[in-house]
XYZ file of C-alpha atoms in Angstrom:
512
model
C 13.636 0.640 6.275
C 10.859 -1.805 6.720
C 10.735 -5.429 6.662
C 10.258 -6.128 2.650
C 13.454 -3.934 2.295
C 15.509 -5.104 5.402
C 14.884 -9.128 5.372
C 15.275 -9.411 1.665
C 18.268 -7.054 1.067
C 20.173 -7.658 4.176
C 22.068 -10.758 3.159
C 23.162 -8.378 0.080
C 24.194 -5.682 1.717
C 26.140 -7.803 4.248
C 27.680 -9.206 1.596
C 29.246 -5.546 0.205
C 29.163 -3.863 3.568
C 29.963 -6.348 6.070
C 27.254 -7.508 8.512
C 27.992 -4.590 11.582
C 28.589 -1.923 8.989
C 25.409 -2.784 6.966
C 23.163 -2.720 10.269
C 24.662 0.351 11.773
C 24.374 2.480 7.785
C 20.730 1.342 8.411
C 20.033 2.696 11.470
C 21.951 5.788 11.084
C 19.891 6.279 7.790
C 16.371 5.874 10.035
C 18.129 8.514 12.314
C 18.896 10.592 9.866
C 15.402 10.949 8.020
C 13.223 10.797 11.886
C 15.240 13.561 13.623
C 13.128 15.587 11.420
C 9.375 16.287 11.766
C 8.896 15.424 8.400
C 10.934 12.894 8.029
C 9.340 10.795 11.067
C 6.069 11.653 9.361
C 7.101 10.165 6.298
C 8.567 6.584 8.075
C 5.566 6.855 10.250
C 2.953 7.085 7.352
C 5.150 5.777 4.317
C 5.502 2.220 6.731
C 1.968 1.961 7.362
C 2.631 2.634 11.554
C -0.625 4.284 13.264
C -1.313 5.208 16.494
C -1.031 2.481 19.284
C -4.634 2.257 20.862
C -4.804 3.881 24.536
C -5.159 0.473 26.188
C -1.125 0.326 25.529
C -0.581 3.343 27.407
C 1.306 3.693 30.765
C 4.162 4.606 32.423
C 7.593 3.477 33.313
C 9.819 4.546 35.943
C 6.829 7.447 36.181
C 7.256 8.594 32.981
C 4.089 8.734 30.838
C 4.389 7.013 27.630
C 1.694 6.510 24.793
C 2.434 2.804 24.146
C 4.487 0.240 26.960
C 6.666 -0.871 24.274
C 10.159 0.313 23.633
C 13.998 -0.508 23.425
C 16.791 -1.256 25.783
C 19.694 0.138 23.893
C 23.552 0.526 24.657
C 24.919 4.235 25.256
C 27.040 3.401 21.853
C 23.466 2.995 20.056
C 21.042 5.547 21.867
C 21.510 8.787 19.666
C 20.638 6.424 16.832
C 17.594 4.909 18.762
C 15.835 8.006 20.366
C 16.052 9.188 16.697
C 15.119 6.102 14.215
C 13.145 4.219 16.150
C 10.057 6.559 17.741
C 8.462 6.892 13.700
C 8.469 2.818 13.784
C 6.294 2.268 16.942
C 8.610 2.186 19.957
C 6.933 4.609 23.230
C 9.909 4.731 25.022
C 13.886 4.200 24.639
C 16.336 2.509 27.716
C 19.484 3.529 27.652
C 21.530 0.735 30.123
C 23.662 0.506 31.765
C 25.287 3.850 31.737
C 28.229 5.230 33.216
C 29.786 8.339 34.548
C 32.166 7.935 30.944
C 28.701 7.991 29.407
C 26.733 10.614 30.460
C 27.628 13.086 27.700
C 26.630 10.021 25.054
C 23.077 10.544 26.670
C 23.356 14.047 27.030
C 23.687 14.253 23.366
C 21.043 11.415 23.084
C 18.224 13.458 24.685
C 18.087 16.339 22.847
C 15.694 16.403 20.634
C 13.901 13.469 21.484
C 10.414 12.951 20.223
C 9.790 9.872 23.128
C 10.544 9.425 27.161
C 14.333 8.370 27.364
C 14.866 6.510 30.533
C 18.513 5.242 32.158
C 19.269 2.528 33.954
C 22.642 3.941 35.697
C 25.528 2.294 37.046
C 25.636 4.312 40.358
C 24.302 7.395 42.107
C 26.497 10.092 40.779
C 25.929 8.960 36.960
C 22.062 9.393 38.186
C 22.202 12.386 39.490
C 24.300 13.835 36.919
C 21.881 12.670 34.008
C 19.026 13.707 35.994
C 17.793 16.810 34.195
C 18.554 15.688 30.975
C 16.526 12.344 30.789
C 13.431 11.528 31.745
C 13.562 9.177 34.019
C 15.466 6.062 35.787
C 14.878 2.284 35.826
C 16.495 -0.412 38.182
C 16.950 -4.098 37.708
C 14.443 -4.662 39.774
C 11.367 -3.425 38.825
C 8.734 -6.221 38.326
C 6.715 -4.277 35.735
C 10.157 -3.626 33.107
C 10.226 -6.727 31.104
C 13.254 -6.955 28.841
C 12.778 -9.673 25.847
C 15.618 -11.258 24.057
C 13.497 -13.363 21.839
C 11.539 -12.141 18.405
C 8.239 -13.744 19.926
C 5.283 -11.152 18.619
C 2.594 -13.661 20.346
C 5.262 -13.066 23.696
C 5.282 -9.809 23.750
C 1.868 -9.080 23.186
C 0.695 -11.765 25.665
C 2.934 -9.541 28.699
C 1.256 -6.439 27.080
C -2.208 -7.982 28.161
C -0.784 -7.206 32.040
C -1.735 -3.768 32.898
C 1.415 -1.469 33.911
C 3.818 -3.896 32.470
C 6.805 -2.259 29.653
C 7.856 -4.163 27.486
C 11.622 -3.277 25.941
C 13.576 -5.471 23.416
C 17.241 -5.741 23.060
C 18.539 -4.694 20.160
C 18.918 -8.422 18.933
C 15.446 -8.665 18.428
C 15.134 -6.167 15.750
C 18.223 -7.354 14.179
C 16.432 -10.518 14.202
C 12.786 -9.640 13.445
C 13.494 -6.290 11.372
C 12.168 -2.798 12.042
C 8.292 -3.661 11.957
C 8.417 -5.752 15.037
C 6.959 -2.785 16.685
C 4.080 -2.474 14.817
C 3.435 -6.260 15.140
C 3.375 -6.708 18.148
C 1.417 -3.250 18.799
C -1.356 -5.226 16.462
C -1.480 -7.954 18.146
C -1.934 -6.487 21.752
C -4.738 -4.484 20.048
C -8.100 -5.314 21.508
C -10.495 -6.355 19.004
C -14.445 -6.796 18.193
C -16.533 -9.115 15.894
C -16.402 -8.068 12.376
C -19.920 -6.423 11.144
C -21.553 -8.941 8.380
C -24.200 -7.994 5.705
C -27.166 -8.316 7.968
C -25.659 -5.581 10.017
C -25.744 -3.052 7.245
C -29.436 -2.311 7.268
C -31.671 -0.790 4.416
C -31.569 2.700 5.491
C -28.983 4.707 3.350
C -28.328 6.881 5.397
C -26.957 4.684 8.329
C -24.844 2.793 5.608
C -21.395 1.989 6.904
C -18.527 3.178 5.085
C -17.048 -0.177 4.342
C -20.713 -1.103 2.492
C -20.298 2.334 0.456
C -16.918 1.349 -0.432
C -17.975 -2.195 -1.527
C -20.617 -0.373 -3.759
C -17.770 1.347 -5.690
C -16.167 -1.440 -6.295
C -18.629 -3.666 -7.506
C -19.694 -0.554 -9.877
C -16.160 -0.181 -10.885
C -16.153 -3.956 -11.847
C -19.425 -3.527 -13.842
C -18.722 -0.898 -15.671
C -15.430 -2.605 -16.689
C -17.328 -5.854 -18.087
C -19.567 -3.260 -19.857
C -16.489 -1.732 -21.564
C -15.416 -5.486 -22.179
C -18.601 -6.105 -23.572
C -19.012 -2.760 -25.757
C -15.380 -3.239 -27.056
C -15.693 -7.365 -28.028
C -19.610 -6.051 -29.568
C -20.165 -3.042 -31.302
C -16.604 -1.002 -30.784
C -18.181 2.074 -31.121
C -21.485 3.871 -29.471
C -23.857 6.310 -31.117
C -22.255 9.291 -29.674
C -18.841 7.642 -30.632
C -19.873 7.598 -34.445
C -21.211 10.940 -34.155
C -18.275 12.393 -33.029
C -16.324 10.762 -35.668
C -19.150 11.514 -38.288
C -17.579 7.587 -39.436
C -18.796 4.058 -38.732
C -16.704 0.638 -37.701
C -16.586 -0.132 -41.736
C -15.813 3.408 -42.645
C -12.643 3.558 -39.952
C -12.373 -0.233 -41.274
C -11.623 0.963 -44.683
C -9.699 4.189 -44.133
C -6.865 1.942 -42.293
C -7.427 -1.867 -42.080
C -5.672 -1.990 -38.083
C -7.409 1.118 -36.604
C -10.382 -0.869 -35.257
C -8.442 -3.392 -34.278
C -5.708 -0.342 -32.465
C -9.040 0.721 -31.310
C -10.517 -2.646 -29.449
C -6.851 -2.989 -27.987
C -6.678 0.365 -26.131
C -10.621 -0.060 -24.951
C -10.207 -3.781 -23.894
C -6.904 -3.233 -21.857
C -8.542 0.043 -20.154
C -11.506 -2.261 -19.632
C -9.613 -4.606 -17.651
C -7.810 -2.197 -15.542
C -11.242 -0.832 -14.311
C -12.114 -4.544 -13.565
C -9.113 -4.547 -11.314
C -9.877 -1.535 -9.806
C -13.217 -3.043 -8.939
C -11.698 -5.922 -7.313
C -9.145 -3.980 -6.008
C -11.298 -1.466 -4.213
C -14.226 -4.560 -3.491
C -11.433 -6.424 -1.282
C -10.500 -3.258 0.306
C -13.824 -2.548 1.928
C -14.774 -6.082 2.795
C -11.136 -7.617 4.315
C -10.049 -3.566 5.287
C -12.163 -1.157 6.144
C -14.896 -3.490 7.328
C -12.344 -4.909 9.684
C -11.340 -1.468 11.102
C -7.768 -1.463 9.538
C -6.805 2.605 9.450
C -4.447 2.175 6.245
C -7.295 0.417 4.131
C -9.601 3.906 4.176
C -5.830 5.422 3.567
C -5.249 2.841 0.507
C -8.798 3.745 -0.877
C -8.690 7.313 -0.769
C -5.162 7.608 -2.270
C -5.681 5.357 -5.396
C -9.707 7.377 -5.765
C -8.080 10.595 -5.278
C -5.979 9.667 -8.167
C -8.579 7.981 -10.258
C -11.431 10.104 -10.112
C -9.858 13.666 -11.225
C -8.624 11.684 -14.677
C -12.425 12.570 -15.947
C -10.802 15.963 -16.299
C -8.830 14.873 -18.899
C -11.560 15.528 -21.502
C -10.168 18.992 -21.221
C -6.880 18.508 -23.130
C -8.747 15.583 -25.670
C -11.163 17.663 -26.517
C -13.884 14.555 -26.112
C -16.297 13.540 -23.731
C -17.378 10.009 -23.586
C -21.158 10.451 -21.687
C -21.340 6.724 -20.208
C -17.603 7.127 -18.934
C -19.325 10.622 -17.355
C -22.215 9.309 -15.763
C -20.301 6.436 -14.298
C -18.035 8.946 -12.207
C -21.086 10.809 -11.371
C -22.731 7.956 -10.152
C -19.931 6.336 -8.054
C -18.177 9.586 -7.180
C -20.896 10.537 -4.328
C -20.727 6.726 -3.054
C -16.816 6.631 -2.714
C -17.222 10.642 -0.761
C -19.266 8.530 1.610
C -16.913 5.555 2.133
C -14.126 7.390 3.151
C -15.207 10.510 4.989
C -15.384 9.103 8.199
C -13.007 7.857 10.506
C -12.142 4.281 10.209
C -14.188 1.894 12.364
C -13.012 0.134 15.603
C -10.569 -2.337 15.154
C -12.143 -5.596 14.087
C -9.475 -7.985 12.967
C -8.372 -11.267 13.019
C -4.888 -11.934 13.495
C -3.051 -15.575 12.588
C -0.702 -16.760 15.114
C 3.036 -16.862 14.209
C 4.278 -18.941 11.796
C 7.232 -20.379 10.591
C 10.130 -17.600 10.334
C 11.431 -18.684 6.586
C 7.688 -18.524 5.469
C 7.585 -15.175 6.717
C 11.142 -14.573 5.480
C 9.575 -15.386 1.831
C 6.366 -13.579 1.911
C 8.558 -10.704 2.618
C 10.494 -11.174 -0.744
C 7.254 -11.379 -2.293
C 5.742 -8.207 -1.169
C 8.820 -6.707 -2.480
C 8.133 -7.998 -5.819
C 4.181 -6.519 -5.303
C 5.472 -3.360 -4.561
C 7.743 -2.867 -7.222
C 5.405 -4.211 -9.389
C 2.850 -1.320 -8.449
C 5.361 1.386 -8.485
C 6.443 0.298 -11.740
C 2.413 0.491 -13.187
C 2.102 3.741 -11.698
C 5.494 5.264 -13.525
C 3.559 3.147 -16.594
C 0.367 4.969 -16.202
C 1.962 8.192 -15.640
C 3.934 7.874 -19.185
C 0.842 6.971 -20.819
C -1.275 9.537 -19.560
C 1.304 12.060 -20.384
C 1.928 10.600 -24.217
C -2.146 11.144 -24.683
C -2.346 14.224 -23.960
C 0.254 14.893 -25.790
C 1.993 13.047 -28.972
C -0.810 10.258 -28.641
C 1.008 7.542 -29.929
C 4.526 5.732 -29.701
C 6.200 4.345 -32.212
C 5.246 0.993 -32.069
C 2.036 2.044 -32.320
C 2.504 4.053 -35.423
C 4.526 0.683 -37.245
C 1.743 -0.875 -36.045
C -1.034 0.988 -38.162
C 1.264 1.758 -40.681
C 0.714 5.175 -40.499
C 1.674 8.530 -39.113
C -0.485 10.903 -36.827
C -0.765 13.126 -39.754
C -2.158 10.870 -42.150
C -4.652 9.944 -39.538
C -5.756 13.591 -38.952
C -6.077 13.844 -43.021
C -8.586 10.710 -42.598
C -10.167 12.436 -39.705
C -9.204 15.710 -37.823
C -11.287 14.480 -34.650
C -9.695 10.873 -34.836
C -6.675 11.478 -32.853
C -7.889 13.083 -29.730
C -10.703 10.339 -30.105
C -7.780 7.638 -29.756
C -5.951 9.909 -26.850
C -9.135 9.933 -24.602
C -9.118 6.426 -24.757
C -5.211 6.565 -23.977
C -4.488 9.340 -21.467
C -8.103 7.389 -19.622
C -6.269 4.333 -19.453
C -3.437 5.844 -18.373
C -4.888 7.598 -15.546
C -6.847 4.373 -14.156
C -3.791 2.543 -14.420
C -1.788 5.246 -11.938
C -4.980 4.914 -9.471
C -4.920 0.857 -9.918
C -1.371 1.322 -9.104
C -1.575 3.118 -6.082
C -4.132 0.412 -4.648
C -1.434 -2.332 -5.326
C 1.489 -0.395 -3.914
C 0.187 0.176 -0.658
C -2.015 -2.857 -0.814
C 1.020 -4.337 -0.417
C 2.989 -2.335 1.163
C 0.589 -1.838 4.218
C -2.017 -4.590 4.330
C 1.118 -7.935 4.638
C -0.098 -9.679 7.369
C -0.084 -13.545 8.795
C -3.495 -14.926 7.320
C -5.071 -11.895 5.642
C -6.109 -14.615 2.663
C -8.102 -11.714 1.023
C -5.176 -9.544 -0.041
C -3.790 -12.639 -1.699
C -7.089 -13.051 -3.748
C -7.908 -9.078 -3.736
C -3.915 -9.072 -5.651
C -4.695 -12.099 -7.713
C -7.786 -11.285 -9.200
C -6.654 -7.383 -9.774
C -4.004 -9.244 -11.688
C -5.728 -11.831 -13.604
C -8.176 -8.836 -14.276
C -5.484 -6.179 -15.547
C -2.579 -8.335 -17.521
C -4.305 -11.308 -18.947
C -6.855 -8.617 -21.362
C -3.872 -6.751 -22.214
C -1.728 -9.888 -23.441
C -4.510 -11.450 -24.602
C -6.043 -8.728 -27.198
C -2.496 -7.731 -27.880
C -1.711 -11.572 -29.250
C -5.001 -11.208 -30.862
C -4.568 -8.605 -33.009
C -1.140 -9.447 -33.806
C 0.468 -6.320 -32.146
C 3.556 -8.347 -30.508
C 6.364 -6.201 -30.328
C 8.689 -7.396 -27.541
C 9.781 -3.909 -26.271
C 5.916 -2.648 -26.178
C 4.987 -5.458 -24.599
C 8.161 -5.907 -22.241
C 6.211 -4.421 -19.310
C 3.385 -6.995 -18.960
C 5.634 -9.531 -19.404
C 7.578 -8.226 -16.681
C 4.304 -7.536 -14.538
C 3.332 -10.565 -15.234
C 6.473 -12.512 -14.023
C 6.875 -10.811 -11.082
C 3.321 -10.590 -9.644
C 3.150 -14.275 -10.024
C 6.615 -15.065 -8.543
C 5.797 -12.450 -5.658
C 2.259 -14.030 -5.020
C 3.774 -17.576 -5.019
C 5.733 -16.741 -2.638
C 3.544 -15.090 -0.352
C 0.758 -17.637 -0.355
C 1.371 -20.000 2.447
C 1.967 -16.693 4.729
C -0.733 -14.701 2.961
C -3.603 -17.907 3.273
C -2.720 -19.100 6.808
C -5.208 -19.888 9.156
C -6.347 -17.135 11.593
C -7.433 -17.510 14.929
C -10.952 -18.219 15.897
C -11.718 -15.449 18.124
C -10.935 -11.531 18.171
C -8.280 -10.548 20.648
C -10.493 -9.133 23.750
């Protein structure tokens, strides 16, 4: 599990498990899902873990190993550990001290291992009868095998910086630090350059970074939004609106007195969520991708690859809107060009440890983030799916006051003209969801101030339209409105709570 699972659920689970029994269920559940190929993928990529740059390679005891960072574990815990902990950053697993009584415990242990298992034996005929099953042996007194006992990232990493030296932590200090301590530390023994800056960029297109092509989508995304905004709060309807309609504002007006305002509420609220996408995608290529973080290109692509295919939906509505069309033709090329590359060098900045119970809080508060975003995609999934198909809910239809058939007798082309507006909205929420998911999920570091703001403003920008217009137009129904209020409260309690760990200070130079 990762940290925004383990730290805030562990007391609870404790509490109905028993302390022992809850950590050893955990770690047999890691086993279980990364003795598989697939499942390790999944851990791997589903916790945000990449590959440890090839200044952390090495060898101990001989043994090649792709990062010199691993785990001194018990026989009782090494089938566990050669199995859970490879898809969460560890290069190598210790098995010490070990015993003649033990040597089928490691036998057993060792097959099927993804990493270098290494013993440190109790005597020579426990060696010799381990010897072709594992790959190697350590002693006590090999200068370069450091074993830690303490949680320390900034430790760790700072005995990294010695060429040669393995680093191995007792089990204690993932009990203590939780599952990502791995990946931590990995980061911060990561050699680092100077960010790029605007000047950098150039005026040649075709030698634009990615990070500057991503940053154009963004802003784009944001613009269009505030045109929506501005469309919707002006006019309502466009020229090639009315003409599909064959009505004007005052004709829809007069057929049903709350169908311009139904009308202004869908448009505004979609309006808003493309502002947060904008903002969304804007912080993404100037605090990620910019900076050489490998998930942020990930984070992009995912939510786009979600986001851009809704256009399609025209198909099952039955209208196309042109300006929505010529915005995704615009910034479609742009956003190909921001992410088909590989990310750039790594070019961050990392804060130095803080204070554990900040940390401990943040942690909680990315959990709220992330169930905030999986519950907006499950939202925009439900709403794409009622406008392509029954349109409207029921609140919607007390609200008008008025069935879908009456509104068809008013206007056959006046309910797929609503259900564009719905199954669009619908679809940019699911790709504004995926950004904040694995925004949060993946980008919850020590002083990375800009996902605080990036999540802040994508907030601001998606709920405050949507309670706003509904409040406006008098459409309050509690249970149609439940979900905002729910975003709402917990994407301000989880941001609270992450802000002091979010907004710390970083350090003044790049890691060389």
């Amino acid at each position: 599990m990762p940290d925004w699972t383990y730290h805030p659920l562990r007391g609870p689970a404790a509490a109905v498990l028993g302390r022992r029994r809850s950590q050893r269920t955990a770690l047999r559940l890691l086993a279980s899902i990364g003795s598989r190929p697939a499942g390790a993928r999944l851990i791997s990529r589903g916790f945000g873990h990449r590959h440890p740059p090839e200044d952390l390679a090495g060898e101990i005891a001989g043994v090649p190993v792709t990062v010199r960072l691993g785990i001194s574990v018990p026989p009782a815990l090494a089938r566990e550990a050669v199995h859970a902990l490879p898809p969460l950053g560890a290069g190598v697993v210790e098995v010490s001290p070990v015993s003649a009584a033990d040597a089928e415990t490691v036998r057993e242990a060792a097959a099927g291992r993804s990493i270098p298992l290494v013993v440190r034996a109790r005597d020579p005929e426990t060696e010799a009868a381990l010897k072709p099953h594992v790959d190697g042996f350590t002693s006590s007194d090999d200068p370069h095998v450091i074993h830690v006992s303490d949680a320390s990232v900034t430790a760790a990493a700072a005995a990294l910086e010695e060429p040669g030296v393995v680093v191995l932590a007792r089990p204690g200090v993932l009990v203590e630090a939780g599952p990502g301590w791995f990946q931590r530390v990995t980061e911060a023994a990561t050699p680092t350059a100077p960010a790029p800056v605007l000047r950098d960029v150039g005026r040649d297109p075709r030698r634009w970074p990615a990070w500057w092509w991503a940053l154009l989508v963004g802003l784009g995304m944001t613009g269009a939004g505030l045109g929506a905004a501005a469309i919707t709060l002006g006019p309502v309807l466009l020229w090639y609106d009315r003409d599909y309609l064959g009505m004007t504002l005052h004709e829809l007006h007069a057929a049903n007195h709350h169908l311009v305002h139904f009308l202004q509420h869908d448009r505004i609220t979609m309006a808003g969520t493309m502002v947060a996408i904008g903002a969304l995608y804007t912080g993404l290529a100037v605090g990620g991708i910019r900076r050489g973080w490998p998930w942020a290109r990930e984070v992009y692509l995912l939510s786009g690859a979600i986001g851009f295919p809704t256009l399609f939906y025209f198909l099952a509505t039955g209208f196309v809107e042109p300006l929505h069309t010529a915005t995704a033709v615009v910034l479609f090329p742009m956003f190909v060009a921001a992410v088909r590359g590989a990310p750039h060098t790594p070019r961050w900045r990392l804060a130095p440890e803080g204070p554990e119970p900040e940390r401990r809080r943040a942690l909680l508060g990315q959990l709220l983030l992330i169930v905030t975003g999986a519950g907006l995609f499950v939202g925009g999934a439900v709403i794409s799916m009622v406008g392509l198909t029954g349109v409207f809910v029921p609140t919607d239809l007390t609200f008008l006051g008025a069935d879908a058939q009456t509104l068809e007798t008013v206007n056959p082309r006046l309910v797929p003209f609503v259900a564009h507006d719905r199954a669009g909205f619908g679809g940019a929420l699911m790709a504004a969801a995926v950004a904040i998911t694995l925004l949060s999920a993946w980008g919850w570091r020590r002083g990375e101030a800009w996902v605080f703001w990036t999540l802040t403003a994508a907030a601001a920008a998606g709920f405050l339209p949507a309670a706003v217009v509904h409040g406006a137009i008098h459409y309050t129904d509690f249970i149609h409105l439940a979900p905002v209020y729910f975003g709402i409260a917990t994407t301000g309690t989880g941001l609270l709570l992450a802000r002091p760990y979010l907004c710390a200070k970083t350090s003044t130079e790049p890691s060389s």
